[in-house]
Every structure is written in C-alpha cells, then in structure tokens.
Short mmCIF file of C-alpha atoms and ligand atoms in Angstrom, two decimals:
data_model
loop_
_atom_site.label_atom_id
_atom_site.label_comp_id
_atom_site.label_asym_id
_atom_site.label_seq_id
_atom_site.Cartn_x
_atom_site.Cartn_y
_atom_site.Cartn_z
CA UNK A 1 46.12 -15.40 -48.27
CA UNK A 2 46.91 -15.78 -44.60
CA UNK A 3 44.34 -17.52 -42.40
CA UNK A 4 43.43 -16.58 -38.85
CA UNK A 5 41.54 -18.50 -36.18
CA UNK A 6 39.25 -17.61 -33.31
CA UNK A 7 40.14 -18.58 -29.72
CA UNK A 8 37.46 -20.22 -27.57
CA UNK A 9 38.00 -22.16 -24.36
CA UNK A 10 41.76 -22.35 -24.97
CA UNK A 11 41.32 -23.87 -28.47
CA UNK A 12 41.80 -22.32 -31.90
CA UNK A 13 39.41 -22.99 -34.79
CA UNK A 14 38.56 -21.52 -38.18
CA UNK A 15 34.93 -20.74 -37.30
CA UNK A 16 31.83 -21.87 -39.18
CA UNK A 17 32.26 -19.15 -41.83
CA UNK A 18 35.10 -16.92 -42.99
CA UNK A 19 35.46 -13.48 -44.55
CA UNK A 20 38.22 -11.48 -46.22
CA UNK A 21 40.14 -8.72 -44.50
CA UNK A 22 41.17 -5.83 -46.75
CA UNK A 23 44.59 -4.17 -46.84
CA UNK A 24 43.72 -0.42 -46.74
CA UNK A 25 46.93 0.50 -48.56
CA UNK A 26 45.87 -1.46 -51.66
CA UNK A 27 42.14 -2.11 -51.26
CA UNK A 28 42.86 -5.83 -51.87
CA UNK A 29 41.96 -8.80 -49.66
CA UNK A 30 45.02 -10.19 -47.85
CA UNK A 31 43.74 -12.61 -45.17
CA UNK A 32 40.81 -14.88 -44.25
CA UNK A 33 39.17 -14.28 -40.90
CA UNK A 34 36.77 -16.46 -38.88
CA UNK A 35 33.27 -14.97 -38.60
CA UNK A 36 31.78 -15.98 -35.25
CA UNK A 37 28.28 -17.42 -35.58
CA UNK A 38 25.68 -17.00 -32.84
CA UNK A 39 26.62 -20.55 -31.75
CA UNK A 40 30.32 -19.57 -31.59
CA UNK A 41 29.43 -16.56 -29.44
CA UNK A 42 27.47 -18.83 -27.12
CA UNK A 43 30.41 -21.27 -26.90
CA UNK A 44 32.76 -18.41 -26.06
CA UNK A 45 30.47 -17.11 -23.30
CA UNK A 46 29.98 -20.63 -21.88
CA UNK A 47 33.77 -21.13 -21.87
CA UNK A 48 34.24 -17.82 -20.05
CA UNK A 49 31.54 -18.72 -17.55
CA UNK A 50 33.06 -22.15 -16.95
CA UNK A 51 36.45 -20.50 -16.36
CA UNK A 52 34.90 -17.96 -14.00
CA UNK A 53 33.06 -20.41 -11.75
CA UNK A 54 34.74 -23.75 -12.19
CA UNK A 55 38.40 -23.51 -13.12
CA UNK A 56 41.70 -22.85 -11.36
CA UNK A 57 41.02 -19.20 -12.12
CA UNK A 58 38.12 -19.11 -9.67
CA UNK A 59 40.39 -20.10 -6.76
CA UNK A 60 43.54 -18.35 -7.84
CA UNK A 61 44.95 -15.73 -5.47
CA UNK A 62 45.09 -12.16 -6.70
CA UNK A 63 48.90 -12.30 -6.57
CA UNK A 64 48.89 -15.33 -8.87
CA UNK A 65 46.61 -13.48 -11.31
CA UNK A 66 49.06 -10.59 -11.18
CA UNK A 67 51.98 -12.89 -12.04
CA UNK A 68 50.14 -14.22 -15.10
CA UNK A 69 49.38 -10.66 -16.23
CA UNK A 70 53.03 -9.77 -15.75
CA UNK A 71 54.07 -12.64 -18.00
CA UNK A 72 51.48 -11.46 -20.55
CA UNK A 73 53.03 -7.97 -20.41
CA UNK A 74 56.47 -9.46 -21.09
CA UNK A 75 55.20 -11.51 -24.03
CA UNK A 76 53.42 -8.48 -25.53
CA UNK A 77 56.68 -6.51 -25.23
CA UNK A 78 58.67 -9.35 -26.85
CA UNK A 79 56.19 -9.61 -29.72
CA UNK A 80 55.48 -5.88 -30.06
CA UNK A 81 57.21 -5.41 -33.40
CA UNK A 82 55.42 -8.39 -34.98
CA UNK A 83 52.06 -7.17 -33.65
CA UNK A 84 52.82 -3.65 -34.89
CA UNK A 85 53.53 -4.89 -38.41
CA UNK A 86 50.31 -6.87 -38.39
CA UNK A 87 48.20 -3.94 -37.18
CA UNK A 88 49.77 -1.76 -39.84
CA UNK A 89 48.96 -4.34 -42.52
CA UNK A 90 45.36 -4.86 -41.47
CA UNK A 91 44.33 -1.33 -40.47
CA UNK A 92 46.69 0.98 -42.39
CA UNK A 93 47.81 2.66 -39.14
CA UNK A 94 51.36 3.79 -39.86
CA UNK A 95 54.23 1.66 -38.63
CA UNK A 96 55.93 4.39 -36.62
CA UNK A 97 52.72 4.74 -34.57
CA UNK A 98 51.95 1.02 -34.15
CA UNK A 99 55.57 0.35 -33.13
CA UNK A 100 55.47 2.99 -30.39
CA UNK A 101 51.91 2.25 -29.26
CA UNK A 102 52.17 -1.53 -28.93
CA UNK A 103 55.44 -1.32 -27.01
CA UNK A 104 53.52 0.91 -24.58
CA UNK A 105 50.54 -1.50 -24.46
CA UNK A 106 52.81 -3.88 -22.51
CA UNK A 107 53.00 -1.19 -19.79
CA UNK A 108 49.22 -1.24 -19.41
CA UNK A 109 49.30 -4.98 -18.70
CA UNK A 110 52.22 -4.41 -16.32
CA UNK A 111 50.28 -1.72 -14.45
CA UNK A 112 47.23 -3.96 -14.00
CA UNK A 113 49.48 -6.91 -13.07
CA UNK A 114 50.75 -4.79 -10.18
CA UNK A 115 47.23 -3.75 -9.19
CA UNK A 116 45.77 -7.26 -9.02
CA UNK A 117 46.61 -7.80 -5.32
CA UNK A 118 45.93 -4.21 -4.34
CA UNK A 119 42.19 -4.32 -4.96
CA UNK A 120 41.12 -4.20 -1.34
CA UNK A 121 37.84 -4.50 0.48
CA UNK A 122 37.04 -2.48 3.62
CA UNK A 123 36.04 -2.85 7.24
CA UNK A 124 33.12 -0.68 8.40
CA UNK A 125 32.85 0.98 11.86
CA UNK A 126 29.29 -0.27 12.08
CA UNK A 127 26.85 1.33 14.57
CA UNK A 128 26.03 -1.98 16.32
CA UNK A 129 28.25 -3.31 19.15
CA UNK A 130 27.75 -7.01 18.43
CA UNK A 131 28.44 -6.95 14.67
CA UNK A 132 31.47 -7.03 12.43
CA UNK A 133 30.75 -5.70 8.95
CA UNK A 134 33.18 -5.70 6.09
CA UNK A 135 33.10 -5.36 2.33
CA UNK A 136 34.52 -7.89 -0.07
CA UNK A 137 35.37 -6.78 -3.58
CA UNK A 138 34.48 -9.61 -5.92
CA UNK A 139 34.85 -9.83 -9.71
CA UNK A 140 31.79 -8.91 -11.78
CA UNK A 141 31.76 -12.16 -13.78
CA UNK A 142 31.93 -12.66 -17.54
CA UNK A 143 32.80 -9.44 -19.39
CA UNK A 144 32.02 -8.78 -23.05
CA UNK A 145 34.73 -6.52 -24.48
CA UNK A 146 33.97 -5.00 -27.89
CA UNK A 147 36.49 -2.83 -29.71
CA UNK A 148 36.76 -0.98 -33.02
CA UNK A 149 39.62 -1.51 -35.48
CA UNK A 150 41.70 1.52 -34.51
CA UNK A 151 44.31 1.15 -31.74
CA UNK A 152 42.72 -2.19 -30.95
CA UNK A 153 45.61 -3.71 -28.95
CA UNK A 154 45.57 -0.62 -26.76
CA UNK A 155 41.76 -0.44 -26.48
CA UNK A 156 41.54 -4.12 -25.56
CA UNK A 157 44.41 -3.87 -23.02
CA UNK A 158 42.49 -1.22 -21.06
CA UNK A 159 39.61 -3.71 -20.78
CA UNK A 160 41.39 -7.07 -20.44
CA UNK A 161 44.03 -5.73 -18.01
CA UNK A 162 41.68 -4.43 -15.28
CA UNK A 163 39.07 -7.16 -15.89
CA UNK A 164 41.58 -9.99 -15.33
CA UNK A 165 43.28 -8.15 -12.47
CA UNK A 166 39.87 -8.08 -10.76
CA UNK A 167 39.30 -11.80 -11.45
CA UNK A 168 36.72 -11.55 -14.27
CA UNK A 169 36.84 -13.60 -17.45
CA UNK A 170 36.46 -12.03 -20.89
CA UNK A 171 34.98 -12.61 -24.32
CA UNK A 172 36.69 -10.11 -26.62
CA UNK A 173 35.06 -9.34 -29.96
CA UNK A 174 37.44 -7.77 -32.46
CA UNK A 175 36.11 -5.53 -35.22
CA UNK A 176 35.17 -7.28 -38.44
CA UNK A 177 37.08 -4.56 -40.33
CA UNK A 178 40.57 -5.61 -39.21
CA UNK A 179 40.71 -8.38 -36.59
CA UNK A 180 44.17 -9.83 -37.35
CA UNK A 181 46.09 -8.09 -34.51
CA UNK A 182 43.71 -9.37 -31.82
CA UNK A 183 43.52 -12.89 -33.26
CA UNK A 184 47.33 -12.92 -33.18
CA UNK A 185 47.28 -11.49 -29.65
CA UNK A 186 45.17 -14.56 -28.70
CA UNK A 187 48.12 -16.78 -29.74
CA UNK A 188 50.42 -14.81 -27.45
CA UNK A 189 47.89 -14.93 -24.60
CA UNK A 190 47.65 -18.69 -25.05
CA UNK A 191 51.36 -19.10 -24.26
CA UNK A 192 51.06 -17.42 -20.85
CA UNK A 193 49.43 -20.26 -18.91
CA UNK A 194 46.02 -18.80 -18.02
CA UNK A 195 43.34 -21.48 -17.50
CA UNK A 196 41.32 -22.12 -20.71
CA UNK A 197 38.37 -19.75 -21.19
CA UNK A 198 39.77 -16.86 -19.13
CA UNK A 199 40.04 -14.93 -22.40
CA UNK A 200 38.20 -15.85 -25.58
CA UNK A 201 38.75 -13.89 -28.80
CA UNK A 202 36.23 -13.89 -31.61
CA UNK A 203 35.34 -11.56 -34.45
CA UNK A 204 32.33 -10.70 -36.58
CA UNK A 205 30.01 -7.76 -37.17
CA UNK A 206 26.75 -6.52 -35.65
CA UNK A 207 25.15 -9.98 -35.51
CA UNK A 208 27.97 -11.43 -33.39
CA UNK A 209 28.08 -8.21 -31.35
CA UNK A 210 24.35 -8.33 -30.65
CA UNK A 211 24.49 -12.03 -29.69
CA UNK A 212 27.33 -11.29 -27.27
CA UNK A 213 25.89 -8.19 -25.62
CA UNK A 214 22.42 -9.70 -25.17
CA UNK A 215 23.73 -13.02 -23.84
CA UNK A 216 22.14 -13.83 -20.49
CA UNK A 217 25.50 -14.76 -18.90
CA UNK A 218 27.24 -11.44 -19.56
CA UNK A 219 27.67 -9.34 -16.41
CA UNK A 220 29.29 -6.27 -17.99
CA UNK A 221 29.85 -4.87 -21.47
CA UNK A 222 32.98 -2.78 -22.02
CA UNK A 223 32.60 -1.08 -25.38
CA UNK A 224 34.64 1.25 -27.55
CA UNK A 225 33.13 2.45 -30.81
CA UNK A 226 30.56 4.87 -32.19
CA UNK A 227 27.51 6.30 -30.36
CA UNK A 228 24.98 4.61 -32.65
CA UNK A 229 26.43 1.16 -31.91
CA UNK A 230 26.52 2.10 -28.22
CA UNK A 231 22.75 2.65 -28.28
CA UNK A 232 22.24 -0.90 -29.66
CA UNK A 233 24.53 -2.24 -26.97
CA UNK A 234 22.72 -0.49 -24.13
CA UNK A 235 19.38 -1.80 -25.46
CA UNK A 236 20.76 -5.35 -25.77
CA UNK A 237 22.44 -5.35 -22.38
CA UNK A 238 19.21 -4.09 -20.80
CA UNK A 239 17.83 -7.61 -21.34
CA UNK A 240 19.99 -8.84 -18.39
CA UNK A 241 20.53 -5.42 -16.84
CA UNK A 242 24.26 -5.91 -17.45
CA UNK A 243 26.36 -2.88 -16.60
CA UNK A 244 28.15 -1.00 -19.38
CA UNK A 245 31.16 1.22 -19.88
CA UNK A 246 31.12 3.14 -23.15
CA UNK A 247 34.13 4.85 -24.72
CA UNK A 248 32.72 6.62 -27.75
CA UNK A 249 33.68 9.34 -30.18
CA UNK A 250 34.44 13.02 -29.80
CA UNK A 251 34.60 16.46 -31.37
CA UNK A 252 37.28 17.70 -29.05
CA UNK A 253 38.15 21.41 -28.88
CA UNK A 254 41.77 22.46 -29.22
CA UNK A 255 41.75 26.02 -27.83
CA UNK A 256 44.61 28.40 -28.57
CA UNK A 257 44.82 31.82 -26.87
CA UNK A 258 46.86 34.71 -28.25
CA UNK A 259 49.53 34.34 -25.52
CA UNK A 260 50.27 30.71 -26.44
CA UNK A 261 53.64 29.48 -27.67
CA UNK A 262 52.52 29.34 -31.30
CA UNK A 263 55.09 26.90 -32.68
CA UNK A 264 54.41 24.46 -29.83
CA UNK A 265 50.65 24.75 -30.29
CA UNK A 266 50.92 24.26 -34.08
CA UNK A 267 52.99 21.11 -33.58
CA UNK A 268 50.55 19.77 -30.98
CA UNK A 269 47.62 20.55 -33.29
CA UNK A 270 49.30 18.78 -36.21
CA UNK A 271 49.70 15.58 -34.18
CA UNK A 272 46.40 16.21 -32.36
CA UNK A 273 44.42 15.90 -35.58
CA UNK A 274 46.62 14.15 -38.15
CA UNK A 275 48.20 11.39 -36.00
CA UNK A 276 46.55 8.02 -36.63
CA UNK A 277 45.37 9.64 -39.89
CA UNK A 278 42.77 11.36 -37.73
CA UNK A 279 41.20 8.03 -36.74
CA UNK A 280 41.44 8.78 -33.08
CA UNK A 281 38.61 9.28 -30.61
CA UNK A 282 40.56 12.06 -28.86
CA UNK A 283 41.49 13.85 -32.10
CA UNK A 284 41.62 17.62 -31.51
CA UNK A 285 39.24 18.06 -34.42
CA UNK A 286 37.94 21.59 -33.61
CA UNK A 287 40.59 24.30 -33.53
CA UNK A 288 39.15 27.13 -31.41
CA UNK A 289 41.53 30.01 -32.13
CA UNK A 290 41.89 33.60 -30.97
CA UNK A 291 41.14 36.09 -33.76
CA UNK A 292 44.31 37.96 -32.75
CA UNK A 293 46.56 35.14 -34.00
CA UNK A 294 44.27 33.28 -36.36
CA UNK A 295 45.91 34.29 -39.66
CA UNK A 296 49.44 33.66 -38.40
CA UNK A 297 48.47 30.34 -36.83
CA UNK A 298 46.55 29.07 -39.85
CA UNK A 299 49.36 30.00 -42.23
CA UNK A 300 51.88 27.98 -40.20
CA UNK A 301 49.41 25.11 -39.78
CA UNK A 302 48.74 24.99 -43.54
CA UNK A 303 52.46 24.99 -44.27
CA UNK A 304 53.06 22.07 -41.88
CA UNK A 305 49.95 20.15 -43.00
CA UNK A 306 51.08 20.37 -46.62
CA UNK A 307 54.56 19.13 -45.68
CA UNK A 308 53.22 15.96 -44.02
CA UNK A 309 54.64 12.83 -45.66
CA UNK A 310 51.75 10.74 -47.02
CA UNK A 311 52.72 7.22 -47.98
CA UNK A 312 52.67 3.49 -47.46
CA UNK A 313 51.78 2.67 -43.84
CA UNK A 314 54.68 0.22 -43.50
CA UNK A 315 57.28 2.86 -44.39
CA UNK A 316 58.93 4.42 -41.29
CA UNK A 317 59.07 7.77 -43.12
CA UNK A 318 55.28 7.94 -43.56
CA UNK A 319 53.41 10.42 -41.33
CA UNK A 320 49.87 9.98 -42.68
CA UNK A 321 48.68 6.70 -44.21
CA UNK A 322 45.38 5.48 -45.62
CA UNK A 323 42.08 5.44 -43.76
CA UNK A 324 41.08 1.96 -42.61
CA UNK A 325 38.03 1.50 -44.84
CA UNK A 326 36.43 2.84 -48.00
CA UNK A 327 33.35 3.71 -45.93
CA UNK A 328 35.50 6.00 -43.73
CA UNK A 329 36.85 7.76 -46.81
CA UNK A 330 33.39 8.17 -48.37
CA UNK A 331 32.05 9.53 -45.07
CA UNK A 332 34.86 12.13 -44.81
CA UNK A 333 34.36 13.27 -48.41
CA UNK A 334 30.59 13.60 -47.97
CA UNK A 335 31.01 15.61 -44.74
CA UNK A 336 33.50 17.96 -46.40
CA UNK A 337 31.08 18.51 -49.28
CA UNK A 338 28.15 19.22 -46.92
CA UNK A 339 30.34 21.60 -44.89
CA UNK A 340 31.67 23.62 -47.84
CA UNK A 341 28.09 23.88 -49.11
CA UNK A 342 27.22 25.32 -45.67
CA UNK A 343 29.96 27.95 -46.06
CA UNK A 344 33.11 26.31 -44.65
CA UNK A 345 36.25 27.35 -46.56
CA UNK A 346 38.78 24.75 -47.60
CA UNK A 347 42.24 25.88 -46.44
CA UNK A 348 44.06 22.77 -47.66
CA UNK A 349 43.37 19.16 -48.67
CA UNK A 350 39.85 17.86 -49.22
CA UNK A 351 40.37 15.70 -52.29
CA UNK A 352 41.60 12.14 -52.37
CA UNK A 353 44.36 10.95 -54.70
CA UNK A 354 43.71 8.58 -57.62
CA UNK A 355 45.09 5.08 -57.31
CA UNK A 356 44.64 2.13 -54.96
CA UNK A 357 44.12 2.38 -51.21
CA UNK A 358 42.04 4.68 -49.03
CA UNK A 359 44.48 7.59 -48.79
CA UNK A 360 43.24 10.95 -47.50
CA UNK A 361 45.32 14.14 -47.22
CA UNK A 362 45.50 16.39 -44.13
CA UNK A 363 42.57 18.75 -44.56
CA UNK A 364 41.67 22.06 -42.89
CA UNK A 365 38.24 23.73 -43.08
CA UNK A 366 37.81 27.31 -41.84
CA UNK A 367 34.32 27.66 -40.36
CA UNK A 368 34.79 31.03 -38.66
CA UNK A 369 32.00 32.50 -40.83
CA UNK A 370 29.89 29.33 -40.91
CA UNK A 371 29.31 28.26 -37.29
CA UNK A 372 26.53 25.87 -38.35
CA UNK A 373 28.68 23.88 -40.79
CA UNK A 374 28.20 20.17 -39.98
CA UNK A 375 31.96 19.59 -39.77
CA UNK A 376 31.93 21.46 -36.44
CA UNK A 377 29.49 19.05 -34.83
CA UNK A 378 29.94 15.68 -36.58
CA UNK A 379 32.88 13.34 -36.13
CA UNK A 380 35.00 12.71 -39.26
CA UNK A 381 37.25 10.03 -37.78
CA UNK A 382 39.74 11.17 -40.42
CA UNK A 383 42.47 13.80 -40.85
CA UNK A 384 40.14 16.79 -41.09
CA UNK A 385 40.43 19.85 -38.85
CA UNK A 386 37.57 22.36 -38.51
CA UNK A 387 38.53 25.88 -37.41
CA UNK A 388 36.41 28.41 -35.53
CA UNK A 389 37.62 31.69 -34.03
CA UNK A 390 36.79 33.77 -30.93
CA UNK A 391 37.40 37.21 -29.45
CA UNK A 392 36.98 36.63 -25.71
CA UNK A 393 37.72 33.88 -23.20
CA UNK A 394 33.99 33.50 -22.50
CA UNK A 395 33.36 32.95 -26.22
CA UNK A 396 36.18 30.38 -26.39
CA UNK A 397 34.63 28.42 -23.52
CA UNK A 398 31.13 28.61 -25.00
CA UNK A 399 32.40 27.30 -28.36
CA UNK A 400 34.40 24.53 -26.66
CA UNK A 401 31.30 23.35 -24.80
CA UNK A 402 28.98 23.68 -27.82
CA UNK A 403 29.04 19.93 -28.52
CA UNK A 404 27.10 16.82 -27.57
CA UNK A 405 30.40 15.01 -27.05
CA UNK A 406 32.71 15.47 -24.05
CA UNK A 407 35.80 13.32 -24.37
CA UNK A 408 38.97 15.42 -24.61
CA UNK A 409 40.11 19.04 -24.87
CA UNK A 410 43.31 21.05 -25.15
CA UNK A 411 44.10 24.55 -23.87
CA UNK A 412 47.15 26.51 -25.01
CA UNK A 413 47.94 29.59 -22.97
CA UNK A 414 50.83 30.98 -20.90
CA UNK A 415 48.39 32.36 -18.32
CA UNK A 416 48.14 30.14 -15.26
CA UNK A 417 44.97 31.81 -14.02
CA UNK A 418 43.24 31.48 -17.39
CA UNK A 419 44.33 27.85 -17.66
CA UNK A 420 42.65 27.15 -14.30
CA UNK A 421 39.44 28.92 -15.36
CA UNK A 422 39.33 26.87 -18.55
CA UNK A 423 40.05 23.60 -16.70
CA UNK A 424 37.05 24.33 -14.45
CA UNK A 425 34.75 25.38 -17.29
CA UNK A 426 35.40 22.76 -19.95
CA UNK A 427 32.91 19.89 -20.03
CA UNK A 428 35.13 16.95 -21.05
CA UNK A 429 36.70 13.89 -19.44
CA UNK A 430 40.26 15.03 -20.23
CA UNK A 431 41.81 18.52 -20.28
CA UNK A 432 45.35 18.77 -21.63
CA UNK A 433 47.05 22.11 -20.91
CA UNK A 434 49.91 23.09 -23.22
CA UNK A 435 50.07 19.49 -24.43
CA UNK A 436 47.79 17.05 -26.26
CA UNK A 437 47.24 13.28 -26.66
CA UNK A 438 49.28 12.24 -23.62
CA UNK A 439 48.10 8.90 -22.18
CA UNK A 440 49.30 6.64 -19.38
CA UNK A 441 48.09 3.44 -17.67
CA UNK A 442 48.01 5.47 -14.45
CA UNK A 443 45.53 8.14 -15.66
CA UNK A 444 41.81 7.52 -16.25
CA UNK A 445 40.41 8.07 -19.72
CA UNK A 446 36.79 8.58 -20.84
CA UNK A 447 34.07 11.13 -21.46
CA UNK A 448 30.57 12.52 -20.94
CA UNK A 449 27.47 12.86 -23.10
CA UNK A 450 27.76 11.23 -26.53
CA UNK A 451 31.35 10.34 -25.66
CA UNK A 452 29.99 7.71 -23.28
CA UNK A 453 30.41 6.88 -19.62
CA UNK A 454 32.84 4.99 -17.40
CA UNK A 455 36.61 5.37 -17.29
CA UNK A 456 39.44 3.21 -18.55
CA UNK A 457 42.99 3.33 -17.18
CA UNK A 458 43.99 3.94 -13.58
CA UNK A 459 42.98 2.27 -10.33
CA UNK A 460 39.27 3.06 -10.60
CA UNK A 461 39.00 1.02 -13.81
CA UNK A 462 40.05 -2.13 -11.92
CA UNK A 463 37.53 -1.38 -9.14
CA UNK A 464 34.84 -0.97 -11.80
CA UNK A 465 35.28 -4.66 -12.68
CA UNK A 466 34.34 -5.60 -9.11
CA UNK A 467 31.12 -5.63 -7.12
CA UNK A 468 30.89 -5.06 -3.41
CA UNK A 469 29.59 -7.76 -1.10
CA UNK A 470 28.64 -6.55 2.40
CA UNK A 471 29.28 -9.23 5.03
CA UNK A 472 27.59 -9.11 8.47
CA UNK A 473 28.93 -11.30 11.26
CA UNK A 474 27.32 -11.35 14.68
CA UNK A 475 29.92 -11.51 17.44
CA UNK A 476 27.60 -12.15 20.40
CA UNK A 477 27.32 -15.67 21.85
CA UNK A 478 23.89 -14.82 23.32
CA UNK A 479 21.03 -16.65 21.62
CA UNK A 480 18.97 -14.56 19.23
CA UNK A 481 15.74 -13.70 21.11
CA UNK A 482 12.38 -14.82 19.77
CA UNK A 483 11.17 -11.79 17.81
CA UNK A 484 7.50 -12.52 18.56
CA UNK A 485 7.90 -12.83 22.33
CA UNK A 486 5.78 -9.70 22.90
CA UNK A 487 2.72 -11.23 21.23
P1 NAD B 1 31.53 0.91 -34.54
O1 NAD B 1 30.71 1.42 -33.42
O2 NAD B 1 30.94 0.78 -35.88
O3 NAD B 1 32.09 -0.57 -34.20
C1 NAD B 1 32.76 -0.84 -33.01
C2 NAD B 1 32.57 -2.31 -32.65
O4 NAD B 1 31.20 -2.56 -32.38
C3 NAD B 1 32.98 -3.29 -33.75
O5 NAD B 1 33.65 -4.39 -33.16
C4 NAD B 1 31.65 -3.72 -34.32
O6 NAD B 1 31.67 -5.00 -34.93
C5 NAD B 1 30.78 -3.75 -33.09
N1 NAD B 1 29.34 -3.68 -33.35
C6 NAD B 1 28.71 -3.18 -34.43
N2 NAD B 1 27.37 -3.29 -34.29
C7 NAD B 1 27.16 -3.90 -33.09
C8 NAD B 1 25.98 -4.29 -32.36
N3 NAD B 1 24.75 -4.09 -32.84
N4 NAD B 1 26.14 -4.84 -31.15
C9 NAD B 1 27.38 -5.03 -30.63
N5 NAD B 1 28.52 -4.71 -31.28
C10 NAD B 1 28.41 -4.14 -32.49
O7 NAD B 1 32.81 1.83 -34.52
P2 NAD B 1 33.98 1.90 -35.61
O8 NAD B 1 33.48 2.59 -36.81
O9 NAD B 1 34.62 0.56 -35.75
O10 NAD B 1 35.00 2.85 -34.79
C11 NAD B 1 34.94 4.22 -34.84
C12 NAD B 1 34.24 4.81 -33.64
O11 NAD B 1 34.87 4.40 -32.42
C13 NAD B 1 34.34 6.32 -33.65
O12 NAD B 1 33.11 6.91 -33.31
C14 NAD B 1 35.38 6.62 -32.60
O13 NAD B 1 35.37 7.88 -32.08
C15 NAD B 1 35.16 5.54 -31.61
N6 NAD B 1 36.35 5.32 -30.78
C16 NAD B 1 36.34 5.70 -29.48
C17 NAD B 1 37.45 5.52 -28.67
C18 NAD B 1 37.44 5.91 -27.21
O14 NAD B 1 38.26 5.42 -26.47
N7 NAD B 1 36.56 6.77 -26.76
C19 NAD B 1 38.59 4.96 -29.21
C20 NAD B 1 38.57 4.58 -30.53
C21 NAD B 1 37.43 4.76 -31.29
#
C-alpha cells in the first residue's frame, strides 16, 4: 500500500487519521490517505492566513508571483505523465484522457502566470476638482478550494491559478474518493519556491469540508461538485458572509437538426457523453434530435456505442473505463431502472458486467415517448445518454431549456441563421456550435441555475479573486473648513 501525506504550511504529514483509497478497476484498496481532522483544517487555514498577511508572499510583486506560477506550469508539464498515471489509478479515468488533460493543465497555470501582472486597477474621472480617486484591485484573502474526484488537477488549476495570480492564498480540499493526484501535486508545488502556506492541500469528506467552508478566516469558497453539497457550502459560508463560486452539475442538451453533418454530430455525441466514462459536468447527456433523422442517427449512434472499447483504465486502447465509485454505479443502475419503468426504452447497454471493478457500458435510453422519465432531468454522472425528439425549432429550444441546470449545450446545424437563434435562446453558460467539449484557459466556463454561479477560466476569473478598494486623495493645500462654522 502506498502512503500519501497532507501539505500544511509547507510541511508534509500523515494526518491524525488515515483511510483507504480504492482502485476502481479492481474495487481493492491500493493506498492510504490522510484524513484531515477539524484541527488539521484549522492549521491549514491559519497557515494560509499567515502566508497571506505575514510572509514574503504579502509583499511580492505581481510579476514575481507570475514567475512562480510559470515555474509551476513547467513542473506540471514535466510531471504530467506521472500525474496522469496516478489519476488513472485512483479514479479510473482512462489513461489516454488523463495524459492529454494533464499536459493541458500546465497551460492553465501558464495562462494565469501571464495574467498576474495584468490585473490592473483604474483611475476615475471624479466629479470633484480637488480629488484624485483610483481603484486598487487587492486579493480577496484566504480561499477554500473544494473539488470532486473527476478531472481534479484541471478543476483545481482553474481555482489555484487565478487565486494565486491575484495574490490570494489557498487551502485546497481534495475529494475523499480519490485524493492521490492532488496530494502528489502538492509535492510538485513544494519544489517551486512559493513561501510556505501559500497553498495547503488536505483531504477528507463532509466533516473536513464543513470545517473549511465555515471557518471564520475564509474569504471565498471556490467549489466544484454536486448541487446538494453546494447548498451545504452556501449555508456554511453564510456564517462569515464569504463569497462563493459554484461549478455544479448539468443535464446539457445536445441538439441535432436535420441539416446537420450526421457523421460529425454522431462522433461529437459519442465523445460528448461517453468521454470520461460520462463522469463529466458538461456531458451532453440529453440528445435532442429532429424526428426527420432520428432513426438514422440513433442507428449510427448505437453502432458506434457498441463498438467502444471498454477495458482497463491504464490501457491506451481503452475508450471507456470504470466509474470512480460503487455508489456512482449503483446510482446509474437505479436511475436506469426508474426511467425504463417510466417508459424509457433501452437502445443499448444498461447492465453492468460481472467481475471486479465498477465498469459500466455506454448506454442509450430513448425517451421520445416518455418525456417525464427521470433520466431526462436527473444527472447520471455516468455513460448514459437520454434521447428526446422534436419536430420544430421552437420545440427543440423548449426541450433544451426544460431543465433546472444550465451549464453547457451543443447545437448541430448547417444553418447560420438558425445557429444564431439557438445561441440567443439557449439558457446555458456555454453554447458549442458544430462542436462539443472544447475548453481553453482563455474562455470562461460555468453555468446558471442548479449548475451554479461564477465563472472559471479567462481574465474575469482572476478579477473575481480580487476586491476593489476605492482610494480618495485630496489634492488641495487649503485647510479643510470647520464644518460647523454656520452654527
Ligand atoms: P460532491 O458534491 O459529493 O463532492 C465534491 C466535494 O465536496 C468533495 O471534495 C467532497 O468531499 C466535498 N464535500 C462533501 N460534503 C461537503 C460539505 N458538507 N461541505 C464542504 N464540502 C463537502 O460531488 P462528487 O460526487 O464528488 O462529484 C460529482 C458532482 O460534481 C456532479 O454533480 C458533477 O456534475 C459535479 N461536477 C461539476 C463540474 C463543473 O465544473 N461544473 C466539474 C466536475 C464535476
């Protein structure tokens, strides 16, 4: 069994208690992880606060912060393969995806490294002749970053990158389901030369999460996870009125019109729902398809879904691996059962193989005659696609917006005018037209409604880790008159 350590104030330790991490490909424990106690959480926050107010970090220039982030980006790139193998081991995310994704994570740190000294204040043309007024952008303070187990190096980079670029310090809590990649990332971070306490990495479940988000010294909580946990976090952070950014789940529509390039759309839908074994917040999990091409499209989709290579996550040939946890698999099976009972028709998949590991096959449910089936409204977070059909563009838009989520969406059409109408009408934080799942450090990412609020990625994300201070300076040498002279 491998052993991992938490990272607090620039020091590594095994934590007061430990727990096993499970290899999803076998269902067996493979490593011991430190479970942060409430006292550990407090130590981590104190270390971050100390670093924020009373370390070299507090007086560092923005350009110097940028240089440290740049070195971090280089080290992430150098260690990308090792981190990828570790994430694959701990989460079951397939190696071809972790390899590509973690190499790209370095680019997110590089982007925020470049932004550090471009976060500017402003000078105001104030309406008083003897005053100079300007705005300073100052870092928010200590940030609590909480991430789930999927894509965790990516999801933490879009928090740590802008937070450190802005001058904040961070306590990162990794998911208790698979924390190894972030605990290893802490070792890489430690080599960069940041002052101790600038980043602290701990793990643990709801108890550690609650202690962190309700801590009186936390200025902002940046969270990725499910809506139910988000509600706890908002309630806990209300104690100090800390600000929050919430990146939650989705039930994103993937809309295909009859004039679409069908082969392209099928391929995008296959990766849109089955990549990351469906454990992706932006998964295109509702196929909204024109009745004119539905049969043809579904036939091709079924053929491709059934040809997907299911296998060990560490095999480069594997296209769909296991789900991360047994709970995820049980949830997907229960939701399929409830949906078929409500009238959804199983097109392919739906049953899990015997043997070890939490494997789950690509699954398609046709709900065209069962619009109330729960699979159309609830998130699977697994490789399950729900299909619903339409006759008119207005119907397609109404179906797309018939959700409490609002994270991502895809539109496939050759009509430029229709694409523009759909872009305007869709209520989601991202619209992909004739493509799906594209991400970049330069583009903001986030949703509405049950998908949360706030944006990650892009310039605005760095500004969101700052607060504005308005400075008034009187330029007149005349003495200030006695205000009560009239009395
Ligand atoms: P989850 O909400 O159960 O857990 C996420 C994190 O919150 C974990 O680190 C967990 O330990 C912590 N947590 C649990 N209870 C807490 C509490 N009371 N206070 C503070 N922290 C607490 O989510 P999950 O099951 O690990 O991940 C799946 C969910 O994440 C899905 O809903 C998915 O859509 C969403 N997700 C969203 C995005 C996005 O960017 N929008 C990306 C990935 C995943």
